[in-house]
mmCIF file of C-alpha atoms and ligand atoms in Angstrom:
data_model
loop_
_atom_site.group_PDB
_atom_site.id
_atom_site.type_symbol
_atom_site.label_atom_id
_atom_site.label_comp_id
_atom_site.label_asym_id
_atom_site.label_seq_id
_atom_site.Cartn_x
_atom_site.Cartn_y
_atom_site.Cartn_z
ATOM 1 C CA UNK A 1367 17.242 -18.119 -22.494
ATOM 2 C CA UNK A 1368 15.016 -15.367 -19.711
ATOM 3 C CA UNK A 1369 16.029 -15.257 -16.549
ATOM 4 C CA UNK A 1370 13.883 -17.419 -13.951
ATOM 5 C CA UNK A 1371 13.416 -15.895 -10.215
ATOM 6 C CA UNK A 1372 12.581 -18.153 -7.625
ATOM 7 C CA UNK A 1373 10.076 -16.687 -5.796
ATOM 8 C CA UNK A 1374 9.002 -17.226 -2.099
ATOM 9 C CA UNK A 1375 5.137 -15.977 -0.142
ATOM 10 C CA UNK A 1376 5.562 -15.404 3.388
ATOM 11 C CA UNK A 1377 1.842 -15.054 4.803
ATOM 12 C CA UNK A 1378 -0.709 -16.614 3.130
ATOM 13 C CA UNK A 1379 -4.057 -14.850 4.042
ATOM 14 C CA UNK A 1380 -5.639 -12.566 1.586
ATOM 15 C CA UNK A 1381 -2.735 -10.571 0.306
ATOM 16 C CA UNK A 1382 -0.373 -13.773 0.353
ATOM 17 C CA UNK A 1383 -2.867 -16.142 -2.042
ATOM 18 C CA UNK A 1384 -3.663 -13.095 -4.484
ATOM 19 C CA UNK A 1385 -0.174 -12.649 -4.909
ATOM 20 C CA UNK A 1386 1.079 -15.294 -5.208
ATOM 21 C CA UNK A 1387 -1.494 -16.185 -8.433
ATOM 22 C CA UNK A 1388 0.383 -13.158 -10.220
ATOM 23 C CA UNK A 1389 3.473 -14.835 -10.094
ATOM 24 C CA UNK A 1390 2.082 -18.344 -10.668
ATOM 25 C CA UNK A 1391 0.813 -16.517 -14.311
ATOM 26 C CA UNK A 1392 4.252 -15.417 -14.882
ATOM 27 C CA UNK A 1393 6.305 -17.317 -17.182
ATOM 28 C CA UNK A 1394 9.592 -15.323 -15.274
ATOM 29 C CA UNK A 1395 8.908 -16.688 -11.639
ATOM 30 C CA UNK A 1396 8.874 -20.416 -9.912
ATOM 31 C CA UNK A 1397 7.006 -20.082 -6.493
ATOM 32 C CA UNK A 1398 10.330 -21.833 -4.497
ATOM 33 C CA UNK A 1399 8.370 -21.568 -1.269
ATOM 34 C CA UNK A 1400 5.692 -20.706 0.963
ATOM 35 C CA UNK A 1401 5.220 -20.198 4.783
ATOM 36 C CA UNK A 1402 2.456 -19.023 6.798
ATOM 37 C CA UNK A 1403 1.714 -19.893 10.803
ATOM 38 C CA UNK A 1404 -0.848 -21.825 10.966
ATOM 39 C CA UNK A 1405 1.484 -24.174 8.581
ATOM 40 C CA UNK A 1406 -2.275 -24.473 6.412
ATOM 41 C CA UNK A 1407 -2.887 -21.991 5.695
ATOM 42 C CA UNK A 1408 0.665 -21.959 2.997
ATOM 43 C CA UNK A 1409 0.285 -26.183 2.893
ATOM 44 C CA UNK A 1410 -4.056 -25.354 1.435
ATOM 45 C CA UNK A 1411 -3.000 -23.134 -1.346
ATOM 46 C CA UNK A 1412 -0.381 -25.094 -2.444
ATOM 47 C CA UNK A 1413 -3.112 -28.083 -2.667
ATOM 48 C CA UNK A 1414 -5.585 -26.096 -3.875
ATOM 49 C CA UNK A 1415 -3.631 -25.047 -7.207
ATOM 50 C CA UNK A 1416 -1.509 -27.751 -8.086
ATOM 51 C CA UNK A 1417 2.231 -26.124 -6.509
ATOM 52 C CA UNK A 1418 4.705 -27.647 -5.843
ATOM 53 C CA UNK A 1419 6.903 -26.962 -3.385
ATOM 54 C CA UNK A 1420 8.454 -27.235 0.322
ATOM 55 C CA UNK A 1421 5.663 -24.822 2.887
ATOM 56 C CA UNK A 1422 7.149 -23.571 6.581
ATOM 57 C CA UNK A 1423 6.232 -21.917 9.643
ATOM 58 C CA UNK A 1424 8.925 -21.180 9.955
ATOM 59 C CA UNK A 1425 10.178 -18.076 7.998
ATOM 60 C CA UNK A 1426 14.418 -18.395 9.512
ATOM 61 C CA UNK A 1427 14.669 -21.245 8.243
ATOM 62 C CA UNK A 1428 12.250 -21.012 5.122
ATOM 63 C CA UNK A 1429 15.405 -18.598 4.284
ATOM 64 C CA UNK A 1430 18.184 -21.276 5.158
ATOM 65 C CA UNK A 1431 16.670 -24.159 2.958
ATOM 66 C CA UNK A 1432 15.491 -22.875 -0.102
ATOM 67 C CA UNK A 1433 17.625 -20.249 -2.198
ATOM 68 C CA UNK A 1434 16.077 -17.330 -2.990
ATOM 69 C CA UNK A 1435 15.286 -14.684 -5.575
ATOM 70 C CA UNK A 1436 12.328 -12.424 -4.584
ATOM 71 C CA UNK A 1437 9.888 -12.484 -1.107
ATOM 72 C CA UNK A 1438 6.557 -11.309 -0.841
ATOM 73 C CA UNK A 1439 6.421 -10.522 2.545
ATOM 74 C CA UNK A 1440 2.343 -10.481 2.942
ATOM 75 C CA UNK A 1441 1.800 -9.737 6.932
ATOM 76 C CA UNK A 1442 -0.434 -8.772 9.130
ATOM 77 C CA UNK A 1443 1.639 -5.822 10.655
ATOM 78 C CA UNK A 1444 2.268 -7.316 14.161
ATOM 79 C CA UNK A 1445 3.748 -9.950 12.668
ATOM 80 C CA UNK A 1446 6.275 -8.290 11.372
ATOM 81 C CA UNK A 1447 9.568 -9.334 13.391
ATOM 82 C CA UNK A 1448 12.842 -8.130 11.388
ATOM 83 C CA UNK A 1449 12.079 -10.627 8.484
ATOM 84 C CA UNK A 1450 12.083 -7.905 5.746
ATOM 85 C CA UNK A 1451 15.831 -6.631 7.333
ATOM 86 C CA UNK A 1452 16.544 -10.946 7.459
ATOM 87 C CA UNK A 1453 15.600 -11.099 3.673
ATOM 88 C CA UNK A 1454 17.411 -7.723 2.662
ATOM 89 C CA UNK A 1455 20.676 -8.682 4.136
ATOM 90 C CA UNK A 1456 21.210 -12.081 2.116
ATOM 91 C CA UNK A 1457 20.594 -9.449 -1.042
ATOM 92 C CA UNK A 1458 16.663 -10.668 -1.631
ATOM 93 C CA UNK A 1459 14.749 -8.743 -3.172
ATOM 94 C CA UNK A 1460 11.715 -7.957 -2.020
ATOM 95 C CA UNK A 1461 7.927 -6.773 -2.027
ATOM 96 C CA UNK A 1462 5.567 -5.979 0.933
ATOM 97 C CA UNK A 1463 2.175 -5.325 1.835
ATOM 98 C CA UNK A 1464 0.925 -1.943 3.474
ATOM 99 C CA UNK A 1465 1.814 -0.845 6.537
ATOM 100 C CA UNK A 1466 5.538 -1.576 6.202
ATOM 101 C CA UNK A 1467 5.468 -1.193 9.914
ATOM 102 C CA UNK A 1468 3.995 -0.366 13.031
ATOM 103 C CA UNK A 1469 5.903 2.242 13.827
ATOM 104 C CA UNK A 1470 7.443 5.277 11.865
ATOM 105 C CA UNK A 1471 11.045 4.128 13.511
ATOM 106 C CA UNK A 1472 10.712 0.354 12.396
ATOM 107 C CA UNK A 1473 9.570 1.345 8.614
ATOM 108 C CA UNK A 1474 12.796 4.065 9.019
ATOM 109 C CA UNK A 1475 15.261 1.110 9.073
ATOM 110 C CA UNK A 1476 13.647 -0.984 6.945
ATOM 111 C CA UNK A 1477 14.587 1.574 4.290
ATOM 112 C CA UNK A 1478 17.850 2.012 5.472
ATOM 113 C CA UNK A 1479 18.690 -1.922 5.062
ATOM 114 C CA UNK A 1480 17.028 -2.258 1.757
ATOM 115 C CA UNK A 1481 19.696 0.400 0.832
ATOM 116 C CA UNK A 1482 22.585 -0.804 2.276
ATOM 117 C CA UNK A 1483 22.050 -4.244 0.549
ATOM 118 C CA UNK A 1484 21.407 -2.725 -2.210
ATOM 119 C CA UNK A 1485 17.789 -4.850 -3.530
ATOM 120 C CA UNK A 1486 14.863 -4.023 -5.641
ATOM 121 C CA UNK A 1487 11.971 -3.379 -2.972
ATOM 122 C CA UNK A 1488 8.158 -2.836 -3.769
ATOM 123 C CA UNK A 1489 5.036 -1.797 -1.111
ATOM 124 C CA UNK A 1490 1.001 -2.923 -2.150
ATOM 125 C CA UNK A 1491 0.290 0.016 -2.832
ATOM 126 C CA UNK A 1492 -1.584 -0.408 -5.816
ATOM 127 C CA UNK A 1493 -4.595 2.422 -6.742
ATOM 128 C CA UNK A 1494 -0.986 3.428 -8.677
ATOM 129 C CA UNK A 1495 -1.226 1.288 -10.463
ATOM 130 C CA UNK A 1496 -5.037 2.132 -11.812
ATOM 131 C CA UNK A 1497 -5.783 3.323 -16.078
ATOM 132 C CA UNK A 1498 -7.220 6.454 -14.236
ATOM 133 C CA UNK A 1499 -4.038 6.899 -12.316
ATOM 134 C CA UNK A 1500 -1.659 6.632 -14.603
ATOM 135 C CA UNK A 1501 -3.613 9.131 -17.382
ATOM 136 C CA UNK A 1502 -3.357 11.933 -14.616
ATOM 137 C CA UNK A 1503 0.552 11.468 -14.680
ATOM 138 C CA UNK A 1504 0.286 11.613 -17.486
ATOM 139 C CA UNK A 1505 -1.298 15.014 -17.734
ATOM 140 C CA UNK A 1506 0.603 16.229 -14.652
ATOM 141 C CA UNK A 1507 4.515 15.148 -16.258
ATOM 142 C CA UNK A 1508 4.036 17.173 -19.638
ATOM 143 C CA UNK A 1509 2.785 19.685 -18.230
ATOM 144 C CA UNK A 1510 -1.306 20.212 -19.054
ATOM 145 C CA UNK A 1511 -2.516 19.750 -15.501
ATOM 146 C CA UNK A 1512 -0.650 22.557 -14.691
ATOM 147 C CA UNK A 1513 0.818 23.080 -11.014
ATOM 148 C CA UNK A 1514 -1.438 20.823 -8.174
ATOM 149 C CA UNK A 1515 -3.341 22.536 -5.310
ATOM 150 C CA UNK A 1516 -5.130 20.785 -3.168
ATOM 151 C CA UNK A 1517 -6.186 17.047 -2.743
ATOM 152 C CA UNK A 1518 -9.062 15.843 -0.935
ATOM 153 C CA UNK A 1519 -10.068 12.428 -0.395
ATOM 154 C CA UNK A 1520 -11.838 9.797 1.983
ATOM 155 C CA UNK A 1521 -11.970 5.937 2.369
ATOM 156 C CA UNK A 1522 -15.563 4.965 3.654
ATOM 157 C CA UNK A 1523 -16.506 1.211 4.464
ATOM 158 C CA UNK A 1524 -18.720 -0.206 7.140
ATOM 159 C CA UNK A 1525 -17.353 -3.899 8.218
ATOM 160 C CA UNK A 1526 -15.867 -5.376 11.452
ATOM 161 C CA UNK A 1527 -12.314 -6.935 9.480
ATOM 162 C CA UNK A 1528 -10.960 -9.624 10.977
ATOM 163 C CA UNK A 1529 -9.701 -10.025 14.999
ATOM 164 C CA UNK A 1530 -6.478 -8.531 14.672
ATOM 165 C CA UNK A 1531 -7.875 -6.011 12.767
ATOM 166 C CA UNK A 1532 -10.463 -4.083 14.925
ATOM 167 C CA UNK A 1533 -7.215 -4.049 17.513
ATOM 168 C CA UNK A 1534 -5.050 -1.133 17.545
ATOM 169 C CA UNK A 1535 -1.668 -2.437 19.123
ATOM 170 C CA UNK A 1536 -2.141 -5.661 16.300
ATOM 171 C CA UNK A 1537 -3.163 -3.091 13.024
ATOM 172 C CA UNK A 1538 -2.366 -0.325 13.794
ATOM 173 C CA UNK A 1539 -5.925 1.598 13.253
ATOM 174 C CA UNK A 1540 -8.049 2.459 10.011
ATOM 175 C CA UNK A 1541 -5.376 5.386 9.058
ATOM 176 C CA UNK A 1542 -2.572 2.345 9.147
ATOM 177 C CA UNK A 1543 -4.346 0.166 7.547
ATOM 178 C CA UNK A 1544 -6.807 1.220 4.836
ATOM 179 C CA UNK A 1545 -6.669 5.222 4.676
ATOM 180 C CA UNK A 1546 -3.072 4.950 3.971
ATOM 181 C CA UNK A 1547 -3.336 4.193 0.569
ATOM 182 C CA UNK A 1548 -5.312 7.744 0.045
ATOM 183 C CA UNK A 1549 -2.322 9.914 2.213
ATOM 184 C CA UNK A 1550 0.254 7.424 -0.324
ATOM 185 C CA UNK A 1551 -1.845 9.094 -3.119
ATOM 186 C CA UNK A 1552 -1.576 12.448 -1.531
ATOM 187 C CA UNK A 1553 2.323 11.849 -1.774
ATOM 188 C CA UNK A 1554 2.635 10.533 -5.243
ATOM 189 C CA UNK A 1555 0.818 13.235 -6.799
ATOM 190 C CA UNK A 1556 0.973 15.866 -4.557
ATOM 191 C CA UNK A 1557 4.783 15.366 -3.239
ATOM 192 C CA UNK A 1558 6.592 15.207 0.519
ATOM 193 C CA UNK A 1559 4.589 16.443 3.263
ATOM 194 C CA UNK A 1560 6.063 19.063 4.709
ATOM 195 C CA UNK A 1561 3.264 19.214 8.405
ATOM 196 C CA UNK A 1562 -0.205 17.579 9.351
ATOM 197 C CA UNK A 1563 -3.025 18.254 11.482
ATOM 198 C CA UNK A 1564 -4.731 15.184 12.369
ATOM 199 C CA UNK A 1565 -8.044 14.197 14.593
ATOM 200 C CA UNK A 1566 -9.069 9.891 15.257
ATOM 201 C CA UNK A 1567 -11.989 8.853 17.213
ATOM 202 C CA UNK A 1568 -13.719 6.114 17.843
ATOM 203 C CA UNK A 1569 -17.739 6.584 17.666
ATOM 204 C CA UNK A 1570 -19.111 4.135 17.196
ATOM 205 C CA UNK A 1571 -17.240 1.384 17.631
ATOM 206 C CA UNK A 1572 -17.203 2.314 21.795
ATOM 207 C CA UNK A 1573 -19.889 -1.224 22.076
ATOM 208 C CA UNK A 1574 -17.849 -3.226 20.243
ATOM 209 C CA UNK A 1575 -15.929 -5.122 22.231
ATOM 210 C CA UNK A 1576 -12.144 -5.829 21.583
ATOM 211 C CA UNK A 1577 -12.427 -2.835 18.785
ATOM 212 C CA UNK A 1578 -9.988 -0.208 19.776
ATOM 213 C CA UNK A 1579 -9.130 1.382 16.416
ATOM 214 C CA UNK A 1580 -10.323 4.654 16.380
ATOM 215 C CA UNK A 1581 -13.575 4.320 13.181
ATOM 216 C CA UNK A 1582 -13.204 8.350 12.156
ATOM 217 C CA UNK A 1583 -10.532 10.226 10.695
ATOM 218 C CA UNK A 1584 -9.719 14.100 9.387
ATOM 219 C CA UNK A 1585 -6.567 15.273 8.428
ATOM 220 C CA UNK A 1586 -5.165 18.513 7.057
ATOM 221 C CA UNK A 1587 -2.011 18.317 4.915
ATOM 222 C CA UNK A 1588 1.005 20.629 4.143
ATOM 223 C CA UNK A 1589 2.640 19.654 1.503
ATOM 224 C CA UNK A 1590 6.039 20.783 0.447
ATOM 225 C CA UNK A 1591 5.364 22.651 -2.952
ATOM 226 C CA UNK A 1592 2.810 24.668 -1.032
ATOM 227 C CA UNK A 1593 -0.692 22.633 -2.368
ATOM 228 C CA UNK A 1594 -2.924 21.302 0.803
ATOM 229 C CA UNK A 1595 -4.486 18.216 0.997
ATOM 230 C CA UNK A 1596 -7.536 16.650 3.345
ATOM 231 C CA UNK A 1597 -8.122 12.999 3.736
ATOM 232 C CA UNK A 1598 -11.343 11.730 6.074
ATOM 233 C CA UNK A 1599 -11.353 8.079 6.767
ATOM 234 C CA UNK A 1600 -14.675 6.639 8.557
ATOM 235 C CA UNK A 1601 -15.440 3.031 9.459
ATOM 236 C CA UNK A 1602 -19.584 3.930 10.068
ATOM 237 C CA UNK A 1603 -20.238 4.543 6.278
ATOM 238 C CA UNK A 1604 -22.395 1.867 3.870
ATOM 239 C CA UNK A 1605 -22.173 -1.249 4.848
ATOM 240 C CA UNK A 1606 -20.651 -3.836 2.173
ATOM 241 C CA UNK A 1607 -18.982 -1.015 -0.059
ATOM 242 C CA UNK A 1608 -15.685 -0.475 0.629
ATOM 243 C CA UNK A 1609 -15.431 3.650 -1.223
ATOM 244 C CA UNK A 1610 -11.780 5.628 -1.927
ATOM 245 C CA UNK A 1611 -12.283 8.211 -3.530
ATOM 246 C CA UNK A 1612 -9.664 11.400 -4.693
ATOM 247 C CA UNK A 1613 -10.757 14.742 -6.729
ATOM 248 C CA UNK A 1614 -7.464 16.763 -7.369
ATOM 249 C CA UNK A 1615 -7.308 20.963 -7.984
ATOM 250 C CA UNK A 1616 -4.762 21.973 -11.050
ATOM 251 C CA UNK A 1617 -4.640 24.792 -12.106
ATOM 252 C CA UNK A 1618 -5.523 23.624 -15.028
ATOM 253 C CA UNK A 1619 -7.947 20.784 -14.689
ATOM 254 C CA UNK A 1620 -10.259 19.551 -11.646
ATOM 255 C CA UNK A 1621 -9.831 15.771 -10.963
ATOM 256 C CA UNK A 1622 -12.801 12.986 -9.930
ATOM 257 C CA UNK A 1623 -11.356 9.636 -9.067
ATOM 258 C CA UNK A 1624 -14.406 7.967 -7.494
ATOM 259 C CA UNK A 1625 -11.184 4.908 -7.751
ATOM 260 C CA UNK A 1626 -8.051 4.308 -9.302
ATOM 261 C CA UNK A 1627 -9.382 3.095 -12.587
ATOM 262 C CA UNK A 1628 -11.875 6.131 -13.218
ATOM 263 C CA UNK A 1629 -12.093 9.714 -12.826
ATOM 264 C CA UNK A 1630 -13.687 12.813 -14.524
ATOM 265 C CA UNK A 1631 -10.676 15.430 -15.806
ATOM 266 C CA UNK A 1632 -12.114 18.763 -16.460
ATOM 267 C CA UNK A 1633 -9.958 20.992 -18.141
ATOM 268 C CA UNK A 1634 -10.383 24.527 -17.064
ATOM 269 C CA UNK A 1635 -8.058 26.373 -18.403
ATOM 270 C CA UNK A 1636 -9.768 27.064 -22.194
ATOM 271 C CA UNK A 1637 -12.797 29.390 -22.422
ATOM 272 C CA UNK A 1638 -14.851 26.111 -23.451
ATOM 273 C CA UNK A 1639 -14.522 23.723 -20.883
ATOM 274 C CA UNK A 1640 -13.260 20.156 -21.886
ATOM 275 C CA UNK A 1641 -14.210 17.028 -20.015
ATOM 276 C CA UNK A 1642 -12.019 14.180 -20.303
ATOM 277 C CA UNK A 1643 -13.452 10.211 -18.998
ATOM 278 C CA UNK A 1644 -11.479 7.735 -18.034
ATOM 279 C CA UNK A 1645 -13.189 3.980 -17.666
ATOM 280 C CA UNK A 1646 -10.657 1.864 -17.166
ATOM 281 C CA UNK A 1647 -10.503 -2.417 -16.018
ATOM 282 C CA UNK A 1648 -6.939 -3.165 -14.808
ATOM 283 C CA UNK A 1649 -6.368 -5.014 -12.524
ATOM 284 C CA UNK A 1650 -3.847 -3.069 -10.463
ATOM 285 C CA UNK A 1651 -2.205 -6.184 -8.456
ATOM 286 C CA UNK A 1652 -1.626 -7.940 -11.026
ATOM 287 C CA UNK A 1653 -0.036 -5.011 -13.217
ATOM 288 C CA UNK A 1654 1.394 -4.143 -9.688
ATOM 289 C CA UNK A 1655 3.358 -7.872 -9.175
ATOM 290 C CA UNK A 1656 4.642 -7.280 -12.950
ATOM 291 C CA UNK A 1657 5.594 -4.074 -12.690
ATOM 292 C CA UNK A 1658 7.877 -5.535 -9.578
ATOM 293 C CA UNK A 1659 9.442 -8.306 -10.997
ATOM 294 C CA UNK A 1660 10.563 -6.279 -14.571
ATOM 295 C CA UNK A 1661 12.241 -3.704 -11.909
ATOM 296 C CA UNK A 1662 13.890 -7.025 -10.648
ATOM 297 C CA UNK A 1663 14.662 -8.123 -14.041
ATOM 298 C CA UNK A 1664 16.191 -4.904 -14.285
ATOM 299 C CA UNK A 1665 13.421 -3.502 -17.447
ATOM 300 C CA UNK A 1666 12.864 -0.315 -15.813
ATOM 301 C CA UNK A 1667 13.260 1.584 -12.588
ATOM 302 C CA UNK A 1668 11.734 0.541 -9.396
ATOM 303 C CA UNK A 1669 8.375 2.052 -7.851
ATOM 304 C CA UNK A 1670 6.208 2.662 -4.458
ATOM 305 C CA UNK A 1671 9.780 1.732 -2.910
ATOM 306 C CA UNK A 1672 10.375 0.940 0.645
ATOM 307 C CA UNK A 1673 11.433 5.055 1.469
ATOM 308 C CA UNK A 1674 7.464 5.792 -0.426
ATOM 309 C CA UNK A 1675 6.271 3.298 2.446
ATOM 310 C CA UNK A 1676 8.539 4.235 5.166
ATOM 311 C CA UNK A 1677 7.096 8.026 4.220
ATOM 312 C CA UNK A 1678 3.642 6.883 4.046
ATOM 313 C CA UNK A 1679 4.052 5.607 7.668
ATOM 314 C CA UNK A 1680 5.892 8.688 8.750
ATOM 315 C CA UNK A 1681 2.752 10.464 7.195
ATOM 316 C CA UNK A 1682 -0.143 8.629 8.969
ATOM 317 C CA UNK A 1683 2.073 8.407 12.367
ATOM 318 C CA UNK A 1684 1.893 11.554 12.249
ATOM 319 C CA UNK A 1685 -1.876 12.204 11.648
ATOM 320 C CA UNK A 1686 -1.993 9.856 14.865
ATOM 321 C CA UNK A 1687 0.705 11.643 17.248
ATOM 322 C CA UNK A 1688 -1.530 15.118 16.709
ATOM 323 C CA UNK A 1689 -4.879 13.420 17.185
ATOM 324 C CA UNK A 1690 -2.889 12.800 20.579
ATOM 325 C CA UNK A 1691 -2.111 16.982 21.062
ATOM 326 C CA UNK A 1692 -5.167 17.624 20.490
ATOM 327 C CA UNK A 1693 -4.784 18.698 16.894
ATOM 328 C CA UNK A 1694 -1.092 20.305 16.738
ATOM 329 C CA UNK A 1695 0.694 20.809 13.459
ATOM 330 C CA UNK A 1696 3.121 17.954 13.212
ATOM 331 C CA UNK A 1697 6.388 18.810 11.208
ATOM 332 C CA UNK A 1698 7.586 16.052 8.817
ATOM 333 C CA UNK A 1699 9.929 17.417 6.377
ATOM 334 C CA UNK A 1700 11.100 21.066 7.588
HETATM 335 N N1 NAD B 289 -3.040 -4.180 -0.751
HETATM 336 C C1 NAD B 289 -4.308 -3.520 -0.603
HETATM 337 O O1 NAD B 289 -5.359 -3.008 -0.544
HETATM 338 C C2 NAD B 289 -4.383 -4.896 1.170
HETATM 339 C C3 NAD B 289 -5.705 -4.720 1.474
HETATM 340 C C4 NAD B 289 -5.725 -6.598 2.259
HETATM 341 C C5 NAD B 289 -4.809 -6.394 3.696
HETATM 342 N N2 NAD B 289 -3.610 -5.315 2.783
HETATM 343 C C6 NAD B 289 -2.343 -6.153 3.717
HETATM 344 O O2 NAD B 289 -1.976 -7.045 3.758
HETATM 345 C C7 NAD B 289 -0.781 -7.417 4.934
HETATM 346 C C8 NAD B 289 -2.078 -9.315 4.999
HETATM 347 O O3 NAD B 289 -3.711 -8.958 5.120
HETATM 348 P P1 NAD B 289 -4.413 -10.096 4.881
HETATM 349 O O4 NAD B 289 -5.784 -9.038 4.794
HETATM 350 O O5 NAD B 289 -3.621 -10.893 4.122
HETATM 351 O O6 NAD B 289 -4.528 -11.004 6.462
HETATM 352 P P2 NAD B 289 -4.877 -12.426 7.157
HETATM 353 O O7 NAD B 289 -5.228 -12.308 7.770
HETATM 354 O O8 NAD B 289 -5.579 -13.143 5.699
HETATM 355 O O9 NAD B 289 -3.512 -12.941 6.877
HETATM 356 C C9 NAD B 289 -2.370 -13.250 6.899
HETATM 357 C C10 NAD B 289 -0.992 -14.466 7.166
HETATM 358 O O10 NAD B 289 -0.372 -14.243 7.746
HETATM 359 C C11 NAD B 289 -0.162 -15.868 8.460
HETATM 360 N N3 NAD B 289 1.143 -15.477 9.652
HETATM 361 C C12 NAD B 289 -0.003 -14.488 10.425
HETATM 362 N N4 NAD B 289 0.838 -14.169 11.406
HETATM 363 C C13 NAD B 289 2.802 -15.001 10.635
HETATM 364 C C14 NAD B 289 3.816 -14.771 11.568
HETATM 365 N N5 NAD B 289 4.500 -14.577 12.386
HETATM 366 N N6 NAD B 289 4.784 -16.082 10.645
HETATM 367 C C15 NAD B 289 4.289 -16.909 9.401
HETATM 368 N N7 NAD B 289 3.237 -16.001 9.211
HETATM 369 C C16 NAD B 289 2.095 -15.237 9.593
HETATM 370 C C17 NAD B 289 -1.331 -16.027 8.465
HETATM 371 O O11 NAD B 289 -0.984 -17.670 8.771
HETATM 372 C C18 NAD B 289 -2.004 -15.780 6.877
HETATM 373 O O12 NAD B 289 -1.384 -16.632 5.994
HETATM 374 C C19 NAD B 289 -1.797 -6.415 5.880
HETATM 375 O O13 NAD B 289 -0.738 -6.055 6.981
HETATM 376 C C20 NAD B 289 -3.129 -5.647 5.116
HETATM 377 O O14 NAD B 289 -2.948 -4.577 5.803
HETATM 378 C C21 NAD B 289 -3.750 -4.002 1.737
#
């Protein structure tokens, strides 16, 4: 008989509910418990979805009372308080939403806990699962794209979001919370970063009470393989739009992505230019959840694991650190 994994979800807001819905669609998974503070978030989800399982507001009690194989951590950044390490010590496999912590040091401790306890981990970088991103990776892996030379990305929106999001002490800032998806994409497509120079600023929200995060950011990246990159972020752009666009110039191909599912690849290595257009409709959250469960069941190797979550966190921390030093170069990997 197929193995059934017992899952728990910690944090039942937007992301916790989304992942719980994915898990409910999978035959190999039973949701064994939900935890949130306030507990009503978990209780309402269970009631609305006819899910029969215990709900908790106390994470430690949930760990003591319910045997679980996999844990989804979907907390806001400020609420991370050692839950990752506690679950890792019990050998529980962990999916965790980005950013995995508010400091690179905390991210490194999590990666160490995962290694020590030999657990499978995955971070919520669902853009990696987009149709166009997967196709691009194929062209990279089979050599058709050639060497990647330049990565250009920009994340734009215009929203006040929720109260914790506007508070830099609770969320880390827009680079930690949102633009990190594009920093991760840069690491995924170009390889490890060796150094960055960054600037962040609050230009449009100085009069908004409690708004202490930056609304504008930019950075230059040098990758270990010699390639270069730039990533910009803005929360002063078009209202009701969330755009995450990126572009990669490789030796034989230039790829333009309007999002992870849509890309135009222009091959530049022949006399006549060849263009390939990709338009997919992958449900990337469901796809990443299926991938994580498959990795726990031993069907394939892990992807976007906590070490990679740490690398992304290290990169955005370096952007903020550089900005605090007038854009001075911050080294990441020697
Ligand atoms: N991958 C993505 O595209 C994506 C998109 C949005 C948010 N996120 C990330 O997901 C995480 C959660 O964001 P969200 O939008 O779901 O937040 P949210 O505010 O909607 O929900 C947070 C949930 O956590 C619970 N909670 C807060 N503190 C708690 C604690 N100490 N113990 C237990 N429960 C607690 C709240 O009750 C709530 O249910 C954030 O890190 C965010 O960056 C990822």
